[in-house]
XYZ file of N, CA and C in Angstrom:
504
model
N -53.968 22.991 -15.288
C -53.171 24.074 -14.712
C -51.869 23.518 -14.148
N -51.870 22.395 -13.730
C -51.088 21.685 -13.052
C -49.772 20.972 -13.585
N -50.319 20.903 -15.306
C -49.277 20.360 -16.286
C -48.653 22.175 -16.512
N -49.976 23.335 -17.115
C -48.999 24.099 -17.444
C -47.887 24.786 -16.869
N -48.182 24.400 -14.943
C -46.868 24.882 -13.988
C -46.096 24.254 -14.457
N -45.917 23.112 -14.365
C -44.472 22.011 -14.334
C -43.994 22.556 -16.034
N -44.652 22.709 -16.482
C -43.936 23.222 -17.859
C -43.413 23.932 -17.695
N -43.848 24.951 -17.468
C -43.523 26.720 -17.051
C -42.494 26.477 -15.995
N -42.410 25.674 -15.340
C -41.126 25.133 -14.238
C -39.947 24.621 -14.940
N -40.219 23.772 -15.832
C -39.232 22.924 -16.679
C -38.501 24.000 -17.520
N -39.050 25.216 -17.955
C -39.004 26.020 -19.042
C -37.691 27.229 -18.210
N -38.082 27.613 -17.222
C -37.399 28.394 -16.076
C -36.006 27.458 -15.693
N -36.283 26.474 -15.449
C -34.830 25.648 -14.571
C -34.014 25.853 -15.980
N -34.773 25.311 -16.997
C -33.681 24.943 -18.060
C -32.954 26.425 -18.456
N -33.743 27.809 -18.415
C -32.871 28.952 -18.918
C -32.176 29.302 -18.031
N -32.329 29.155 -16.633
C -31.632 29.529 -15.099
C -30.246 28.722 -15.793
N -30.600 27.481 -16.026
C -29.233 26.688 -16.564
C -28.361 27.110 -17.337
N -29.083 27.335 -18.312
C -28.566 28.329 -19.384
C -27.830 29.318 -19.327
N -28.377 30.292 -18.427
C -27.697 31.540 -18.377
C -26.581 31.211 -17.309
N -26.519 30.313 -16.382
C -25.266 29.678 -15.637
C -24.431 29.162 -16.203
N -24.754 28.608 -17.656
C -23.325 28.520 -18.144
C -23.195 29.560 -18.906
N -23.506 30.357 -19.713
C -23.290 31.760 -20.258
C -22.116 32.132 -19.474
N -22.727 32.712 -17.775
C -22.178 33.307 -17.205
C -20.210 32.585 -16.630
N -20.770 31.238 -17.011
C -19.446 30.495 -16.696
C -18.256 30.740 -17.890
N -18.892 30.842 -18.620
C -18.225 30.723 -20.524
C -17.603 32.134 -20.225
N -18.049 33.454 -20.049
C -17.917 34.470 -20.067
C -16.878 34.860 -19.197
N -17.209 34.419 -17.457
C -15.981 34.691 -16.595
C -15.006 33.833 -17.085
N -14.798 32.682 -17.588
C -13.913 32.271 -18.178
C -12.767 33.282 -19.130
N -13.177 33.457 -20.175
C -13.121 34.227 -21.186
C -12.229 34.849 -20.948
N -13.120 35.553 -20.057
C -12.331 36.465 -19.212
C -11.552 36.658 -18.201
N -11.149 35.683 -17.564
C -10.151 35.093 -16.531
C -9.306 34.653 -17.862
N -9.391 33.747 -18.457
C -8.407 33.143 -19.737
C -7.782 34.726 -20.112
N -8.503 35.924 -20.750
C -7.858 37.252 -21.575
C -6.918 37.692 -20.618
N -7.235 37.753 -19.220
C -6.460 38.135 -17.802
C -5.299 37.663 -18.375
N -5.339 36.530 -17.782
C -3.688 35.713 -17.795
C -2.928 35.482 -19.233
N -3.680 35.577 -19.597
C -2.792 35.868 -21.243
C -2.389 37.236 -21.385
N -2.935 38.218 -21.149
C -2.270 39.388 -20.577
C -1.518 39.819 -19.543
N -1.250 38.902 -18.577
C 0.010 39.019 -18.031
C 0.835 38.189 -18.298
N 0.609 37.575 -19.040
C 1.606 36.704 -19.249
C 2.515 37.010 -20.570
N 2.040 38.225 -21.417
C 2.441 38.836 -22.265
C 3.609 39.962 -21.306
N 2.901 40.433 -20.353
C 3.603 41.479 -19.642
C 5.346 41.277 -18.809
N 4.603 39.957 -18.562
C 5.899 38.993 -18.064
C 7.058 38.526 -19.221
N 6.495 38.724 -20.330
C 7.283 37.957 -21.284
C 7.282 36.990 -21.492
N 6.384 35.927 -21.132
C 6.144 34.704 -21.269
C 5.923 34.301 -22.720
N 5.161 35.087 -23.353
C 4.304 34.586 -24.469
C 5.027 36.225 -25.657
N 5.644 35.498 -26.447
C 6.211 36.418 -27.546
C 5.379 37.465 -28.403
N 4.514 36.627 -29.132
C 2.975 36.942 -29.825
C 1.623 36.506 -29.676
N 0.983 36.918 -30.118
C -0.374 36.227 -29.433
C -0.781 35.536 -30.419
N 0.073 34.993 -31.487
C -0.393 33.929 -32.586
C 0.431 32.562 -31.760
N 1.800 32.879 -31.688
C 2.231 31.564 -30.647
C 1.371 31.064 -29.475
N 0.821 31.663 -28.684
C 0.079 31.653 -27.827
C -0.853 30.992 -27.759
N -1.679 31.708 -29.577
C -2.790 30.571 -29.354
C -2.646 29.661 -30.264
N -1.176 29.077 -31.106
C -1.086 27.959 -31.603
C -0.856 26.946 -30.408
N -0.230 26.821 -29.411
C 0.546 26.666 -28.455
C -0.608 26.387 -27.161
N -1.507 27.163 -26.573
C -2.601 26.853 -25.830
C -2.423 25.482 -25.207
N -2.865 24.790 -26.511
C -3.346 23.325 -26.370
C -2.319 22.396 -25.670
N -1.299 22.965 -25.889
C -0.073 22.216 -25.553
C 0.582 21.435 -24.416
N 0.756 23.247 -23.589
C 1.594 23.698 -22.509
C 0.955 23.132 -21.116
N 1.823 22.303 -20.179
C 1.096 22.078 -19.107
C 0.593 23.038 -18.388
N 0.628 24.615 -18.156
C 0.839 25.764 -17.570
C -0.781 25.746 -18.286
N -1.273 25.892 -19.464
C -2.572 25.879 -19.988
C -3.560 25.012 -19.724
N -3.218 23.937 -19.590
C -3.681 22.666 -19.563
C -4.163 22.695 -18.199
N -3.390 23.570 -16.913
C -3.988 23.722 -15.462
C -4.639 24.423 -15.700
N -4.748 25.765 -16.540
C -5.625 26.904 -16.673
C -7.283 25.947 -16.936
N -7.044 25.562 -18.113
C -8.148 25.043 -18.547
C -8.707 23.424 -17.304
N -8.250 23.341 -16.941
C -9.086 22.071 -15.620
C -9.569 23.222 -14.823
N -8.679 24.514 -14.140
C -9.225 25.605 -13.044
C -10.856 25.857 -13.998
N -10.206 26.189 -15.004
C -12.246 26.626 -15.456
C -13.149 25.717 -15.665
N -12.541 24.379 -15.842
C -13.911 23.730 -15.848
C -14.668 23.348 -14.541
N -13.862 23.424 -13.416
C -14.352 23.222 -12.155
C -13.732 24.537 -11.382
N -14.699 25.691 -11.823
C -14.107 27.027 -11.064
C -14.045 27.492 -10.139
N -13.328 27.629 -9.068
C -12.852 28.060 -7.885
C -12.705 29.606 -7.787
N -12.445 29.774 -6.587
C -11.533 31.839 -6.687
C -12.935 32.320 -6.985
N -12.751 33.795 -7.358
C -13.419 34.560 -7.792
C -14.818 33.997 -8.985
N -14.188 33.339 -9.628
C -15.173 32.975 -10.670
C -16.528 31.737 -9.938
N -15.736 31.365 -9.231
C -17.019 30.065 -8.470
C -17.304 31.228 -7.253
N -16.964 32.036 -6.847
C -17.592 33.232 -5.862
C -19.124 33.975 -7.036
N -18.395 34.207 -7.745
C -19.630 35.003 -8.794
C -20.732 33.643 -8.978
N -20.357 32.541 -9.360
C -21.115 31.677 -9.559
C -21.984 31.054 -8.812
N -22.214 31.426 -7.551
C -22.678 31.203 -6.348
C -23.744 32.476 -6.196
N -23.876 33.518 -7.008
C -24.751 34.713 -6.349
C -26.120 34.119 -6.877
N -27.238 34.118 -6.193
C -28.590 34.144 -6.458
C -28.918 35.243 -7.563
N -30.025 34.994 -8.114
C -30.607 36.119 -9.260
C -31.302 37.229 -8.500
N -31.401 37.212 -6.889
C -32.198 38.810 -6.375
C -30.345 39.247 -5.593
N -29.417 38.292 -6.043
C -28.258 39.297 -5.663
C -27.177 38.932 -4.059
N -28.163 37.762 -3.251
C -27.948 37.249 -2.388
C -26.997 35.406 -2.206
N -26.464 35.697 -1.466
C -25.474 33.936 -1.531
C -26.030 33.351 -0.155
N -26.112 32.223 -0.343
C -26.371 31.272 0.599
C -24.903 30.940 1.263
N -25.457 31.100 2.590
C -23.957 30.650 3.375
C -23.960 28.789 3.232
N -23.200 28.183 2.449
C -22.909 27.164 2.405
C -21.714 26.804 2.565
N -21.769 25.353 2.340
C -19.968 24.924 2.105
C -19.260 24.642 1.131
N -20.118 25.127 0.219
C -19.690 25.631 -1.369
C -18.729 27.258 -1.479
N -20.018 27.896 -0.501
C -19.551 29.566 -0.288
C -17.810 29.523 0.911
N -18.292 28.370 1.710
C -17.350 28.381 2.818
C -15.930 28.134 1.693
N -16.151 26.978 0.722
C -14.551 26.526 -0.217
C -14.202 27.618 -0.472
N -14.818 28.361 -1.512
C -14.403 29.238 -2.291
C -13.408 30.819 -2.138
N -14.549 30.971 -0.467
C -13.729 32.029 0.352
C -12.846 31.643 0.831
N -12.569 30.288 1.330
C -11.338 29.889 2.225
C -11.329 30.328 3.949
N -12.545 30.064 4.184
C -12.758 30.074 5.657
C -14.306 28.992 6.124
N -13.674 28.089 6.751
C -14.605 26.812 7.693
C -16.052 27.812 7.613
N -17.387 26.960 7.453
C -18.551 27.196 7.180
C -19.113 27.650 8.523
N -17.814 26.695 9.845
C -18.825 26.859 11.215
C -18.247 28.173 11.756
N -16.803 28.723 11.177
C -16.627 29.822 11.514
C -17.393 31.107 11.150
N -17.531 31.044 9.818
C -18.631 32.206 9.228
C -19.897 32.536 9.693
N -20.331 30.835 10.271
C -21.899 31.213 11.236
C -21.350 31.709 12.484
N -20.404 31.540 13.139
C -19.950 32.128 14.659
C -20.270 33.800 14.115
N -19.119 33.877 13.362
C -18.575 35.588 12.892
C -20.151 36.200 12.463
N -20.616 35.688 11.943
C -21.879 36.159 11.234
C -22.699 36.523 12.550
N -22.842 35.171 13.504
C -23.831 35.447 14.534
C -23.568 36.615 15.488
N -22.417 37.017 16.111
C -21.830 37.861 16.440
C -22.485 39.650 15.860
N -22.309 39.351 14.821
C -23.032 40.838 14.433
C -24.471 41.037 13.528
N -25.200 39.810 12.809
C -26.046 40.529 12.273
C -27.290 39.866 13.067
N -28.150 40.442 12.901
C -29.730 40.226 14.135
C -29.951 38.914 13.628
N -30.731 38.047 14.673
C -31.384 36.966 14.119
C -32.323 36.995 12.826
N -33.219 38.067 12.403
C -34.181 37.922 11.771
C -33.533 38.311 10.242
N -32.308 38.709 9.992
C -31.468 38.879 8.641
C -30.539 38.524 8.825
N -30.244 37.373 9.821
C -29.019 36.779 9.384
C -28.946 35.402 8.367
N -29.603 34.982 8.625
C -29.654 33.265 7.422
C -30.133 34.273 6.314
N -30.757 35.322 6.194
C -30.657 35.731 4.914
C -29.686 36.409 4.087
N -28.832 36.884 4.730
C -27.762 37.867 4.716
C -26.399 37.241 4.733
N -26.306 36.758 5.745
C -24.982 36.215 5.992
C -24.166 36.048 4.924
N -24.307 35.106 4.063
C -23.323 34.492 3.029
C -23.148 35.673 1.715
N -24.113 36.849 1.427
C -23.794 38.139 1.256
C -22.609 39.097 1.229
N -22.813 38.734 2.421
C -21.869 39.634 3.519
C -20.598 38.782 3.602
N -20.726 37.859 3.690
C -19.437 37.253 3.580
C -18.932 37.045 1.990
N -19.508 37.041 1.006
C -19.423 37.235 -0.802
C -18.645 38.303 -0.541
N -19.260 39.631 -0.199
C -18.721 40.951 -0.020
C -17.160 41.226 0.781
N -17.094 40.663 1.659
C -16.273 40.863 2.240
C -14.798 40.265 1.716
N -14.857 38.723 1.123
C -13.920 38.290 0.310
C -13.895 39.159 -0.901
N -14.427 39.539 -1.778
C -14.358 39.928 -3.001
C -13.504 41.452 -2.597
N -13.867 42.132 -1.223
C -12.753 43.289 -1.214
C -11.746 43.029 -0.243
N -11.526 41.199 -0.136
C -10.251 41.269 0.952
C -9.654 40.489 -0.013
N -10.085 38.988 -0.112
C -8.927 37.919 -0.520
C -8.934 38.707 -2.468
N -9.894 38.587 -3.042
C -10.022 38.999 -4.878
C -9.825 40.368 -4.648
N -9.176 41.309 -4.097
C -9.010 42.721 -4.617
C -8.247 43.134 -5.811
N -7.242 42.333 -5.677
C -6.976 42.550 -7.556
C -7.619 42.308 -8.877
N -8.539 41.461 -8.380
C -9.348 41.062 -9.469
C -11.000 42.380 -9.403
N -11.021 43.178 -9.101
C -12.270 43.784 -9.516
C -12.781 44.041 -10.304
N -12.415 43.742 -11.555
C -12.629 43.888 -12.598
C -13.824 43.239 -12.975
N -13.556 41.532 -12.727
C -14.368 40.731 -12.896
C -14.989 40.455 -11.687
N -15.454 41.232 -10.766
C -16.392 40.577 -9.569
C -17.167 42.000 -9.603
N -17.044 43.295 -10.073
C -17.605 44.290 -9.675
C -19.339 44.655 -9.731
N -19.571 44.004 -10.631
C -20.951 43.808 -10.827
C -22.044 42.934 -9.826
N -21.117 41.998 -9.584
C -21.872 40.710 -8.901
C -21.415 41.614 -7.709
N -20.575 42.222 -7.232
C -20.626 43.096 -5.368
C -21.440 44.268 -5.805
N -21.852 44.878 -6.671
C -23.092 45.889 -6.600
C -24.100 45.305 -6.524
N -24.721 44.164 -7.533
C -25.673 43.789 -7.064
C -26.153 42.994 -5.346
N -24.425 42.589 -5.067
C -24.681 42.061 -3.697
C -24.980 43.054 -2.533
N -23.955 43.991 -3.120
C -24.571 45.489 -1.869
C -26.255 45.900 -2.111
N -27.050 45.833 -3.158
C -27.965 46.301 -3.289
C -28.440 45.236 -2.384
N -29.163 44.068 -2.726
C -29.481 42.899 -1.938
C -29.077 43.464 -0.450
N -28.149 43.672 -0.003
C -27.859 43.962 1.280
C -28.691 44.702 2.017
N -28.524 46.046 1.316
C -29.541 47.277 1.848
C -30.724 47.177 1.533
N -31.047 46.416 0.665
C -32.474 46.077 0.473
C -33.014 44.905 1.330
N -32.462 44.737 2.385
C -32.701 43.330 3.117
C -32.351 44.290 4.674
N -31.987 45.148 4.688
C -31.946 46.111 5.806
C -30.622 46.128 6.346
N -29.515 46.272 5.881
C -27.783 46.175 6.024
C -27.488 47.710 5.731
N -28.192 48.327 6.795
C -27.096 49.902 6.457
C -25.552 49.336 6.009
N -24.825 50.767 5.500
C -23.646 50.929 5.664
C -22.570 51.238 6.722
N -23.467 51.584 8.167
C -22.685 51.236 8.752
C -22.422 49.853 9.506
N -23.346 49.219 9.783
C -23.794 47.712 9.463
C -22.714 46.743 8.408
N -22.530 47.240 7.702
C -21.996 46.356 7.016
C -20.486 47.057 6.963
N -19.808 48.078 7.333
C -18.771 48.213 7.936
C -18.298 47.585 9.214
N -19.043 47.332 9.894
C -19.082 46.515 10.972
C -18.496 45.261 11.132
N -19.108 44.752 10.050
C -19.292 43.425 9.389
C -17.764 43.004 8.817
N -17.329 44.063 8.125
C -16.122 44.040 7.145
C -14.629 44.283 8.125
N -15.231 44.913 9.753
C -14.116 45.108 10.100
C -13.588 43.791 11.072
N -14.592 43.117 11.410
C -14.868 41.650 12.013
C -13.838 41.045 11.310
């Protein structure tokens, strides 16, 4: 029984893996279609055959492509959500939002109860960046903040609770 856990363990980590880079390949993709679309809008880029002869080239691409392989912003915010929808307040979560890890536990402690706050917290703080600092970007975070609001209220975060939270 003991071999078929660790299998059945080995079998789980490796698709969890899996689908983490899926999900990396994809916000990519799609952060990459973004900026190639404004960058059409801007006039930067003439056609979209120059563009993508050209890619490989341009130092302006060449930053694009290092930002995704080690993703920051919005895309390392999504990449951080747990599979029931919840983020761990870390100092992974602390980079990404752009606010000190010991401040978020102050702010956090301040309003949510002891008994849902280490569960909640870094949630709530996912949430709160994704509609303060990424508001232009909703496009690509909108899914990962529904599932984070669900997680929320399903962990006992009314809405007015978590207005609370947002006005902090």
């Amino acid at each position: 029984i003991l071999e078929q856990y660790k299998e059945t363990a080995k079998t789980v980590e490796h698709e969890h893996a899996r689908q983490q880079e899926e999900l990396a390949s994809a916000m990519a993709a799609r952060l990459s279609f973004k900026v190639t679309r404004s960058e059409k809008r801007k006039g930067k880029a003439e056609t979209a055959d120059k563009t993508s002869k050209s890619a490989k080239s341009t130092p302006e691409n060449q930053t694009s492509a290092a930002h995704l392989s080690s993703p920051g912003g919005v895309v390392g915010l999504c990449m951080l959500q747990r599979a029931d929808g919840g983020f761990v307040l870390s100092a992974a979560l602390a980079e990404v939002i752009g606010v000190p890890e010991e401040r978020m536990r102050a702010e956090v402690h301040k309003v949510l109860d002891p008994e849902i706050r280490e569960k909640c917290a870094g949630a709530v703080w996912a949430v709160v960046a994704m509609q303060v600092k990424y508001s232009a970007e909703r496009d690509t975070w909108q899914l990962q903040h529904d599932k984070a609001l669900r997680f929320l209220k399903h962990s006992g975060i009314d809405d007015q609770l978590l207005r609370q939270c947002l006005e902090q």
